[in-house]
Amino acid sequence: MALIQIREALRQAMQEEMRRDKDIFLMGEEVAHYNGAYKVSQGMLEEFGEDRVVDTPISEGGFAGLGVGAAMAGMRPIIEFMTWNFSLVAFDQVVNSAAKIYQMSGGQYSIPIVFRGPNGTAENLGSQHSTSVDSLYAHFPGLKVVTYATAYDAKGLLKAAIRDPNPVVFLESEMTYGVKGEVPDEEYVIELGKADIKRAGKDVTLITWGKQLFNVQNAAEQLAAQGIDAEIVDLRSLRPLDHETIFNSVVKTGRCVISHEGFLYAGVGAEIAARIQEACFDVLEAPILRVANRDVPQPYATNLEQLVNPTPERIINTVRQVMER
Amino acid sequence: MNESQALPLQSNLPNLDVSGLKSIYRQMVLIRRVEELAAKAYTQRKILGFCHLYIGQESVAVGAAAATSDDYWITAYREHGQAMAKGVSARAMMAELFGKRTGSSKGQGGSMHIYDKESKFMGGYGIVGAHVPLATGIAWAAKQRKEGRVCVCFFGDGAANQGAFFEALCLAQLYKLPVVFICENNFYAMGTPLHRQSAVTDMSLRALGVGMAREQFEGFDAEVVRDRVGAAAEFARSGQGPVLLEIITYRHRGHSMSDPAKYRPDGELDEKKKSDPLAITKERLTQDFNVSEEEIQAIHDSVEVEAQDAWDFAESSEIPDPANLYDFTYAPDGS
């Protein structure tokens, strides 16, 4: 095992896959000579050269479309968005091209492409750089939507995403690129669509994904001190969704709180709550509650931002409401 | 400052002999006849949704195909003619329009989404301009793999106002990608005439801002299209970078089957029909190659058989099996 930063885990995933398969290339703004806006691709230009680690103009719609075309013609592009906020000018290419070409062509062209980059809030970046795009992309059949919290998951999931024959939206976080975690020395791949129980518990199921896991873990530890034993389900994949792990946990605990970044309104948490009540209505001891960003564009000022974010304190208060029913 | 480079004055393609020109003529007649039958089927509600006909523009697709038969093609939603010129059979096309499982996209695509991997026809797309960046990616792959192929990307004058189009031009020129961009200027973006949608009406000038080679020409004569697309393809294939061609053409029908095209000035259509691509090539065959009226009629007769056969095939084919509904959302692992 090695203790490495998440950015290194992501880099290792890309390097190992690119050594294995010459059709894989990384393309995006500042990925080559600048070594990545967040240094995820540090040193990759040196190893793979300019044909496989490619700087682009500021042209997200253009190079996202280039990636899709290259995938149609047999390559396996990794397209980096400097942040997923910028993907919205490429939304059409992800949704109307990448997600639909396999279907529109009657299965003739698969689109093995990974779109990756940081998602969600960081700190004091203002509203245009703080969007969580989870629900936007999870809405569409034809896409897979994958995210992680730990270095181990980051590496194993990115390798699986690169090998997948379908377009994968891979959500990272600039806040956690420097977070360290244990990663095995030997090669491993984590199957897409499998949630992971990050903490076993019996009283309440806490469902989360992405870096929000850290807030949920923080809350669970404080709840444990108060005698509430929470189980944490880290989804890791929003599409496909691991119904089995979710339902098994809720059947065990009878209570559920879903916590994620982004907004409650038409968010992924709403979808999961709907599915749980469809499948587990008879075992629920309390309504399913959700904790996410407050329903406003992200403010800049630190005090306001903290008020908006789904903090451990808000999670704890919400869990207590669920427990007291 | 980068100046646009000049294309070769002539392509290196061999001159067309009579059989080559007859084959071009037959393909244009077939496209027109299949489109006429598609219009008829549409009025009988055998074809549904949107249906954009290519009648009047046949020389562009067929001339270009004669120069780039083994290259990649990608295009927009008015693509029936291009699909057939590139190699999609009249049967597979018509069956797709009829929404049958034997269609080119198994009934998943419809009129706007004809695909054929076998003939490197990378599809028709319905978001105007959005497929143009895809062409840069196809060319990227062809270049990396040293295939020696170009990607021919068709779009209309309307698409040349989209951001995606400009971004694709920038990327293609920056990376010197082997793309032949073909703006088929038929003078209408749906119902809006060219002068009301673009301040600059020479659409090939769009290339100047990125330093791309360009050319504008009339495309009613398939031989001319073959020669100029051939020259552009040679340029792109040789590694000199992409080319923007603006090919002046005209559609005889409305934007789609539901458009009677009442926005055209009186007399415009009649005037344009004087340069009907079929008439031009027919005249060349009969006057310069001594092809008899009987031989011309024989071509039309064989086309009629093929087009009617396509209709019969489409009509008698089975509709898609509902059991396969979920088979086209995700490619299976290992593919």
XYZ file of C-alpha atoms in Angstrom:
660
model
C 0.000 0.000 0.000
C 1.095 3.547 -0.695
C -0.251 6.731 0.855
C -0.864 9.116 -2.042
C -2.859 12.213 -2.883
C -6.092 11.865 -4.836
C -4.555 13.788 -7.770
C -1.825 11.136 -7.892
C -4.377 8.340 -7.756
C -6.211 9.857 -10.720
C -2.943 10.359 -12.575
C -1.892 6.751 -11.950
C -5.222 5.546 -13.282
C -4.752 7.479 -16.527
C -1.063 6.549 -16.866
C -1.647 2.845 -16.329
C -4.506 2.770 -18.818
C -2.607 4.846 -21.391
C 0.372 2.505 -21.173
C -1.968 -0.407 -21.792
C -3.938 1.083 -24.682
C -2.505 3.453 -27.311
C -5.980 4.616 -28.341
C -6.406 6.502 -25.057
C -5.521 10.187 -25.015
C -6.059 13.061 -22.586
C -7.301 16.367 -23.930
C -8.332 19.606 -22.258
C -7.342 23.098 -21.252
C -3.866 23.299 -19.665
C -3.512 19.512 -19.327
C -0.151 19.268 -21.131
C 2.469 21.994 -20.802
C 0.890 23.542 -17.696
C 0.613 20.024 -16.159
C -3.079 20.504 -15.408
C -4.848 23.389 -13.699
C -4.824 21.248 -10.528
C -1.703 19.247 -11.458
C -3.630 16.034 -11.965
C -1.796 15.431 -15.252
C 1.635 16.424 -13.943
C 4.388 14.777 -16.001
C 2.024 13.078 -18.417
C 3.070 15.189 -21.412
C 6.640 14.118 -20.807
C 5.704 10.461 -20.749
C 3.137 10.314 -23.542
C 3.964 13.225 -25.859
C 1.885 15.886 -27.521
C -0.291 13.544 -29.547
C -1.671 11.889 -26.400
C -1.681 14.685 -23.831
C -3.193 17.580 -25.697
C -3.702 21.213 -24.782
C -6.795 22.807 -26.260
C -7.995 26.327 -26.836
C -10.735 27.544 -24.467
C -13.380 25.784 -26.458
C -15.237 23.233 -24.335
C -18.012 22.608 -26.832
C -15.429 22.147 -29.556
C -13.083 19.743 -27.833
C -15.864 17.780 -26.126
C -17.270 17.220 -29.617
C -13.819 16.353 -30.926
C -13.605 13.683 -28.238
C -16.952 12.197 -29.221
C -15.950 12.072 -32.884
C -12.637 10.435 -32.027
C -14.497 7.856 -29.933
C -16.765 7.077 -32.890
C -13.681 6.466 -35.005
C -12.229 3.991 -32.501
C -10.219 6.011 -29.983
C -10.814 6.265 -26.229
C -10.575 9.927 -25.251
C -10.365 11.350 -21.737
C -11.709 14.879 -21.935
C -10.859 17.101 -18.983
C -13.064 20.034 -18.103
C -11.117 22.461 -15.943
C -14.308 22.489 -13.926
C -17.696 20.963 -14.637
C -19.098 24.487 -14.544
C -17.494 24.972 -17.950
C -19.102 21.793 -19.244
C -22.372 23.657 -19.578
C -21.162 25.213 -22.828
C -20.454 21.631 -23.932
C -23.699 20.244 -22.495
C -25.070 19.625 -25.968
C -22.081 17.471 -26.926
C -22.348 15.351 -23.783
C -26.127 14.998 -23.836
C -27.078 15.098 -27.514
C -23.967 13.549 -29.020
C -22.156 11.299 -26.528
C -25.246 9.944 -24.779
C -27.332 9.288 -27.889
C -25.092 8.162 -30.744
C -25.080 4.503 -29.698
C -28.876 4.580 -29.738
C -29.337 6.785 -32.822
C -27.053 4.517 -34.828
C -28.930 1.405 -33.803
C -25.891 0.201 -31.840
C -23.321 0.709 -34.630
C -21.166 3.260 -32.810
C -20.317 2.988 -29.122
C -18.786 6.065 -27.489
C -16.025 5.036 -25.066
C -15.200 8.441 -23.601
C -14.575 9.853 -20.139
C -15.426 13.449 -19.344
C -13.724 14.363 -16.086
C -12.978 17.365 -13.889
C -13.843 19.004 -10.562
C -17.485 19.442 -9.586
C -19.423 21.215 -6.867
C -18.470 23.909 -4.439
C -14.933 24.715 -3.429
C -14.399 27.840 -1.326
C -15.321 31.434 -2.128
C -15.447 30.872 -5.893
C -18.796 32.577 -6.411
C -21.847 31.084 -8.012
C -20.530 30.430 -11.531
C -17.675 28.233 -10.285
C -19.644 26.328 -7.638
C -22.232 24.312 -9.527
C -22.899 20.651 -8.810
C -23.841 19.097 -12.118
C -24.706 15.629 -10.726
C -28.420 15.755 -11.399
C -28.005 17.404 -14.810
C -26.050 14.486 -16.207
C -27.620 11.714 -14.129
C -30.919 12.589 -15.815
C -29.924 11.083 -19.153
C -29.968 7.429 -20.151
C -26.882 6.725 -22.231
C -24.530 8.383 -19.727
C -22.885 6.849 -16.686
C -22.198 9.216 -13.794
C -19.414 8.281 -11.399
C -17.862 10.031 -8.416
C -15.605 9.241 -5.447
C -14.408 10.541 -2.117
C -11.244 8.530 -1.422
C -7.975 8.008 -3.286
C -8.654 4.261 -3.484
C -12.048 4.780 -5.096
C -10.738 7.570 -7.340
C -8.162 5.325 -8.958
C -10.210 2.165 -9.260
C -13.273 3.944 -10.572
C -11.377 6.070 -13.112
C -9.708 2.958 -14.532
C -13.112 1.322 -14.893
C -14.518 4.480 -16.478
C -11.726 4.550 -19.067
C -12.373 0.884 -19.934
C -16.129 1.319 -20.167
C -17.512 1.302 -23.713
C -19.944 4.105 -22.839
C -19.647 7.825 -22.088
C -18.817 8.350 -18.412
C -19.242 11.626 -16.552
C -16.558 11.485 -13.856
C -17.009 14.005 -11.057
C -13.994 15.108 -9.021
C -13.365 17.901 -6.513
C -10.647 20.543 -6.459
C -11.005 20.641 -2.654
C -9.828 17.062 -2.232
C -7.108 16.622 -4.882
C -4.564 16.948 -2.058
C -6.300 14.534 0.329
C -4.211 11.439 0.893
C -5.361 7.845 1.040
C -4.068 4.275 0.874
C -3.838 2.758 -2.583
C -2.674 -0.818 -3.255
C 0.569 -1.336 -5.138
C -0.981 -3.983 -7.375
C -3.445 -3.129 -10.118
C -7.171 -3.010 -9.307
C -10.357 -1.809 -10.966
C -13.648 -0.993 -9.202
C -16.741 -2.078 -11.090
C -19.016 0.846 -11.975
C -22.470 0.867 -10.427
C -21.503 -0.593 -7.059
C -22.058 1.454 -3.896
C -19.756 0.987 -0.933
C -20.697 0.811 2.751
C -18.221 3.270 4.229
C -19.514 2.718 7.775
C -21.692 -0.113 8.998
C -24.468 0.844 11.425
C -27.939 -0.205 12.526
C -29.979 2.909 13.416
C -30.124 5.061 10.291
C -28.885 4.915 6.696
C -26.953 7.946 5.474
C -26.705 8.000 1.694
C -24.124 10.243 0.072
C -21.555 10.534 -2.709
C -18.512 12.572 -3.724
C -16.663 14.711 -1.209
C -19.848 15.152 0.822
C -18.865 11.763 2.255
C -16.393 13.594 4.510
C -19.157 15.745 6.042
C -21.333 12.689 6.480
C -18.496 10.739 8.149
C -17.876 13.679 10.458
C -21.577 13.757 11.356
C -21.692 9.987 11.890
C -18.834 10.121 14.382
C -20.570 12.840 16.388
C -23.842 10.909 16.214
C -22.081 7.788 17.480
C -20.983 9.759 20.530
C -24.661 10.570 21.034
C -25.582 6.890 20.787
C -26.849 6.887 17.202
C -25.234 4.212 15.041
C -25.382 5.370 11.408
C -24.645 3.308 8.316
C -23.024 5.245 5.468
C -23.742 4.224 1.887
C -21.307 5.881 -0.539
C -23.004 5.536 -3.909
C -19.881 6.093 -6.072
C -22.141 5.799 -9.117
C -25.286 7.868 -9.697
C -26.053 6.080 -12.934
C -26.310 3.155 -12.845
C -27.649 3.213 -9.295
C -26.921 0.356 -6.889
C -30.502 -0.245 -5.734
C -29.625 -3.431 -3.922
C -27.127 -1.884 -1.519
C -29.404 1.094 -0.875
C -32.531 -0.971 -0.222
C -30.713 -3.579 1.920
C -29.398 -0.840 4.178
C -32.753 0.918 4.512
C -34.507 -2.373 5.222
C -31.946 -2.935 7.997
C -32.215 0.526 9.604
C -35.751 1.664 8.706
C -34.570 5.251 8.554
C -32.782 7.251 5.884
C -31.176 10.646 5.353
C -29.692 11.567 1.986
C -27.013 14.226 1.882
C -25.386 15.660 -1.195
C -24.001 18.807 -2.770
C -26.130 20.829 -5.134
C -29.802 21.543 -4.795
C -32.669 19.506 -3.409
C -34.983 20.619 -6.199
C -34.967 17.880 -8.845
C -31.707 16.625 -7.357
C -30.449 13.048 -7.363
C -31.460 12.766 -3.701
C -35.083 13.286 -4.687
C -34.824 10.419 -7.147
C -33.293 8.109 -4.573
C -35.937 9.038 -1.971
C -38.644 8.237 -4.499
C -37.136 4.862 -5.285
C -36.707 3.963 -1.616
C -40.329 4.726 -0.798
C -41.445 2.682 -3.799
C -39.404 -0.335 -2.687
C -39.169 -0.002 1.102
C -42.376 1.809 2.169
C -43.407 -0.863 4.631
C -40.168 -0.755 6.624
C -39.772 3.014 6.861
C -40.091 4.305 10.437
C -39.800 7.945 9.385
C -39.931 10.140 6.293
C -36.757 10.209 4.233
C -35.116 13.605 4.719
C -32.477 15.322 2.630
C -29.640 17.721 3.379
C -28.102 19.638 0.497
C -27.121 23.171 -0.461
C -29.707 25.788 0.410
C -31.783 26.865 -2.562
C -29.764 29.886 -3.686
C -26.912 30.513 -6.114
C -23.671 30.108 -4.175
C -22.738 33.376 -2.392
C -19.128 34.528 -2.181
C -18.863 35.690 1.456
C -17.510 32.995 3.766
C -20.265 33.278 6.373
C -22.988 33.023 3.732
C -21.263 30.156 1.975
C -21.087 28.194 5.218
C -24.782 28.851 5.710
C -25.530 27.419 2.256
C -23.331 24.297 2.444
C -24.615 20.951 3.784
C -22.478 20.926 6.925
C -22.095 18.120 9.494
C -24.207 20.172 11.911
C -27.132 20.272 9.474
C -26.766 16.544 8.835
C -26.774 15.808 12.591
C -29.877 17.954 13.158
C -31.661 16.219 10.319
C -30.729 12.739 11.545
C -32.040 13.641 14.996
C -35.375 14.637 13.433
C -35.549 11.281 11.693
C -34.602 9.397 14.869
C -37.168 11.190 17.003
C -40.135 10.180 14.863
C -0.492 36.771 -40.155
C -1.687 33.521 -41.657
C -3.047 33.680 -45.164
C -5.425 31.017 -46.401
C -3.534 28.592 -48.563
C -4.675 27.993 -52.123
C -6.093 24.644 -53.126
C -4.706 22.701 -56.087
C -6.193 24.079 -59.303
C -7.262 20.625 -60.360
C -7.677 17.378 -58.509
C -5.510 14.434 -59.464
C -8.557 12.262 -59.949
C -8.655 10.558 -63.348
C -11.124 12.040 -65.819
C -14.550 10.497 -65.700
C -15.298 8.122 -68.519
C -18.801 7.473 -69.749
C -19.451 4.646 -67.330
C -18.281 6.764 -64.401
C -20.535 9.606 -65.413
C -23.463 7.275 -66.042
C -22.988 5.855 -62.580
C -23.070 9.391 -61.118
C -26.203 10.156 -63.103
C -27.896 6.965 -61.967
C -27.082 7.677 -58.320
C -28.565 11.183 -58.582
C -31.699 9.866 -60.256
C -32.015 7.168 -57.584
C -31.715 9.703 -54.782
C -34.350 11.913 -56.376
C -36.727 9.030 -56.979
C -36.343 7.682 -53.439
C -36.932 11.191 -52.076
C -40.062 11.547 -54.198
C -41.308 8.243 -52.843
C -40.429 9.371 -49.325
C -42.578 12.467 -49.884
C -45.419 10.246 -51.073
C -45.025 7.914 -48.096
C -45.019 10.914 -45.777
C -48.366 12.113 -47.101
C -49.686 8.575 -46.485
C -48.328 8.714 -42.922
C -46.030 5.768 -43.558
C -43.144 8.103 -42.712
C -43.631 10.216 -39.583
C -41.873 12.973 -37.668
C -39.622 15.389 -39.506
C -38.563 14.647 -43.047
C -36.155 16.947 -44.925
C -35.730 16.221 -48.609
C -32.539 16.613 -50.623
C -34.180 17.158 -54.015
C -32.175 19.724 -55.999
C -28.903 19.177 -54.146
C -28.065 15.680 -55.471
C -24.963 16.784 -57.389
C -23.241 17.816 -54.157
C -23.475 14.449 -52.404
C -22.921 12.327 -55.498
C -20.063 14.463 -56.818
C -18.378 14.448 -53.411
C -18.805 10.678 -53.091
C -17.051 10.173 -56.402
C -14.008 11.878 -54.881
C -14.060 10.536 -51.319
C -15.626 7.081 -51.459
C -13.365 5.542 -48.785
C -13.299 8.563 -46.483
C -15.434 9.337 -43.439
C -18.589 11.379 -43.889
C -20.693 13.132 -41.284
C -23.634 15.418 -41.888
C -26.776 17.082 -40.609
C -30.444 16.154 -40.877
C -31.018 16.617 -44.627
C -28.963 13.505 -45.200
C -30.956 10.957 -47.183
C -29.081 11.810 -50.375
C -25.686 11.825 -48.713
C -26.338 8.504 -46.995
C -27.247 6.854 -50.270
C -24.366 8.479 -52.154
C -21.976 7.113 -49.527
C -23.300 3.591 -49.681
C -26.518 3.164 -47.705
C -28.893 1.076 -49.790
C -32.258 2.441 -50.847
C -33.801 -0.458 -48.923
C -32.035 0.290 -45.621
C -32.793 3.990 -45.988
C -36.462 3.585 -46.772
C -36.907 0.980 -44.046
C -35.401 3.404 -41.532
C -37.804 6.131 -42.679
C -40.665 3.667 -42.280
C -39.441 2.894 -38.729
C -38.672 -0.757 -39.372
C -36.200 -3.123 -37.749
C -34.462 -3.601 -41.120
C -33.648 0.111 -41.303
C -30.085 1.435 -41.275
C -30.467 2.307 -37.571
C -32.940 -0.496 -36.789
C -35.757 2.018 -36.452
C -33.962 3.858 -33.630
C -32.850 6.853 -35.674
C -35.390 7.866 -38.292
C -35.016 10.391 -41.086
C -32.488 12.604 -39.284
C -30.255 9.829 -37.936
C -29.146 7.534 -40.733
C -25.844 5.757 -39.940
C -23.791 3.133 -41.731
C -20.533 2.028 -40.177
C -19.734 -0.206 -43.140
C -19.516 2.737 -45.558
C -18.002 5.104 -42.943
C -21.171 7.187 -42.906
C -20.947 8.576 -39.367
C -24.468 9.826 -39.193
C -26.993 12.537 -39.618
C -27.530 14.942 -36.724
C -30.433 17.115 -35.692
C -28.842 19.850 -33.588
C -27.793 22.367 -36.208
C -24.015 22.775 -36.302
C -23.341 20.425 -33.400
C -21.951 17.615 -35.527
C -19.213 19.833 -36.963
C -16.915 19.356 -33.916
C -17.455 15.595 -34.239
C -15.832 15.803 -37.661
C -12.661 17.167 -36.067
C -12.563 14.149 -33.747
C -13.053 11.670 -36.571
C -10.230 13.401 -38.429
C -8.150 13.386 -35.251
C -8.489 9.613 -35.062
C -7.743 9.180 -38.777
C -4.621 11.297 -38.423
C -3.347 9.581 -35.259
C -3.841 6.185 -36.834
C -2.238 7.335 -40.090
C -5.194 6.030 -42.074
C -4.719 8.518 -44.889
C -8.435 9.257 -44.752
C -10.158 12.607 -44.453
C -13.454 13.434 -42.805
C -15.939 15.151 -45.084
C -18.371 17.213 -43.011
C -21.535 18.595 -44.607
C -23.677 21.324 -43.104
C -25.882 24.133 -44.318
C -25.574 27.896 -44.486
C -27.659 28.100 -41.318
C -25.176 25.993 -39.341
C -22.387 28.385 -40.256
C -23.808 30.782 -37.667
C -23.461 28.359 -34.756
C -20.727 28.545 -32.135
C -19.999 24.849 -32.529
C -19.128 25.466 -36.181
C -16.627 28.205 -35.335
C -15.057 26.155 -32.541
C -14.624 23.230 -34.901
C -12.935 25.422 -37.515
C -10.538 26.756 -34.887
C -9.622 23.277 -33.637
C -9.280 21.743 -37.095
C -6.904 24.457 -38.276
C -4.926 24.534 -35.023
C -4.271 20.784 -35.150
C -4.031 20.669 -38.978
C -6.709 18.005 -39.112
C -7.730 16.331 -42.383
C -11.273 17.684 -42.609
C -13.108 18.888 -45.690
C -15.857 21.139 -44.375
C -18.605 21.495 -46.950
C -21.102 24.276 -46.452
C -24.011 23.432 -48.736
C -25.400 26.892 -49.231
C -28.999 26.401 -50.350
C -29.811 29.999 -49.398
C -32.322 29.199 -46.673
C -31.873 28.400 -42.999
C -35.321 26.838 -42.654
C -37.417 29.817 -43.824
C -34.889 32.608 -43.305
C -33.005 33.664 -46.445
C -29.256 34.014 -46.351
C -29.118 37.801 -46.325
C -31.337 37.929 -43.232
C -29.220 35.436 -41.270
C -25.665 36.482 -42.105
C -24.091 39.876 -42.694
C -21.446 38.179 -44.836
C -23.115 36.064 -47.493
C -19.950 34.452 -48.881
C -19.901 31.706 -46.276
C -16.443 30.498 -47.315
C -15.057 33.708 -45.807
C -15.699 32.127 -42.408
C -12.383 30.311 -43.012
C -10.307 33.482 -43.093
C -10.529 34.169 -39.374
C -8.739 30.922 -38.578
C -6.362 30.946 -41.536
C -8.023 28.035 -43.293
C -7.910 27.239 -47.010
C -11.240 27.938 -48.668
C -13.114 27.928 -51.944
C -16.596 28.830 -53.124
C -18.179 27.360 -56.246
C -21.481 26.411 -57.842
C -22.278 22.775 -57.284
C -25.051 21.977 -59.739
C -22.651 20.021 -61.943
C -21.599 16.798 -60.210
C -18.384 16.683 -62.230
C -17.342 20.071 -60.890
C -18.162 18.982 -57.347
C -16.115 15.800 -57.817
C -13.134 17.798 -59.043
C -13.207 20.498 -56.363
C -13.938 18.152 -53.450
C -11.190 15.925 -54.839
C -8.755 18.837 -54.794
C -9.768 19.749 -51.230
C -9.456 16.140 -50.072
C -5.985 15.851 -51.595
C -4.972 19.024 -49.793
C -6.292 17.786 -46.451
C -4.965 14.258 -46.979
C -1.475 15.575 -47.647
C -1.305 16.997 -44.127
C -1.667 20.638 -45.116
C -4.752 21.089 -42.952
C -8.497 21.395 -43.341
C -10.448 23.153 -46.078
C -13.729 25.027 -46.037
C -15.694 24.631 -49.245
C -18.862 26.573 -49.838
C -20.912 24.835 -52.479
C -23.732 26.891 -53.941
C -26.809 24.733 -54.355
C -30.575 24.975 -54.020
C -33.301 22.840 -52.522
C -36.407 22.452 -54.637
C -38.645 21.551 -51.718
C -39.407 23.297 -48.442
C -37.288 22.947 -45.326
C -39.250 19.866 -44.344
C -42.352 18.060 -45.535
C -44.525 20.441 -43.514
C -43.070 23.551 -45.159
C -44.711 24.801 -48.401
C -41.825 27.312 -48.786
C -44.074 30.323 -49.388
C -41.220 32.615 -48.362
C -39.489 32.199 -51.715
C -39.763 35.148 -54.125
C -41.997 34.487 -57.138
C -40.108 32.814 -59.955
C -37.038 31.897 -57.885
C -37.699 28.168 -57.890
C -38.398 28.095 -61.641
C -35.215 30.014 -62.287
C -33.156 27.631 -60.118
C -34.683 24.578 -61.751
C -32.907 25.641 -64.942
C -29.735 24.448 -63.207
C -31.181 21.148 -62.043
C -28.233 18.813 -61.396
C -29.941 15.911 -63.150
C -30.546 17.943 -66.306
C -26.950 19.191 -66.375
C -25.409 15.730 -66.159
C -27.948 14.262 -68.547
C -27.055 16.899 -71.116
C -23.379 16.163 -70.677
C -24.025 12.451 -71.204
C -26.134 12.903 -74.306
C -24.168 15.720 -75.931
C -20.554 15.011 -74.989
C -20.608 11.235 -74.558
C -23.206 10.354 -77.200
C -25.378 8.481 -74.728
C -28.715 7.803 -76.370
C -32.143 8.701 -75.015
C -32.826 4.967 -74.852
C -29.855 4.453 -72.548
C -31.002 7.348 -70.365
C -34.457 5.825 -70.226
C -32.943 2.470 -69.264
C -31.230 4.155 -66.295
C -34.533 5.672 -65.201
C -36.275 2.324 -65.608
C -33.749 0.477 -63.461
C -33.912 3.231 -60.839
C -37.687 2.918 -60.778
C -37.369 -0.797 -60.068
C -34.838 -0.215 -57.292
C -36.832 2.596 -55.679
C -40.092 0.651 -55.781
C -38.281 -2.366 -54.381
C -37.048 -0.190 -51.502
C -40.623 0.900 -50.804
C -41.868 -2.693 -50.904
C -39.011 -3.849 -48.675
C -39.723 -1.083 -46.147
C -43.440 -1.721 -46.178
C -43.129 -5.483 -45.752
C -40.403 -5.336 -43.092
C -41.272 -5.926 -39.463
C -41.530 -3.118 -36.942
C -38.887 -3.138 -34.171
C -39.298 -5.789 -31.492
C -40.365 -4.135 -28.206
C -38.240 -6.748 -26.441
C -35.159 -4.889 -27.743
C -36.243 -1.488 -26.369
C -33.410 -1.289 -23.844
C -30.693 -2.753 -26.069
C -29.521 0.547 -27.548
C -28.939 2.700 -24.475
C -25.587 1.295 -23.333
C -22.997 -0.653 -25.264
C -22.225 -3.981 -23.563
C -18.924 -4.413 -21.723
C -16.090 -5.435 -23.960
C -17.397 -3.569 -26.992
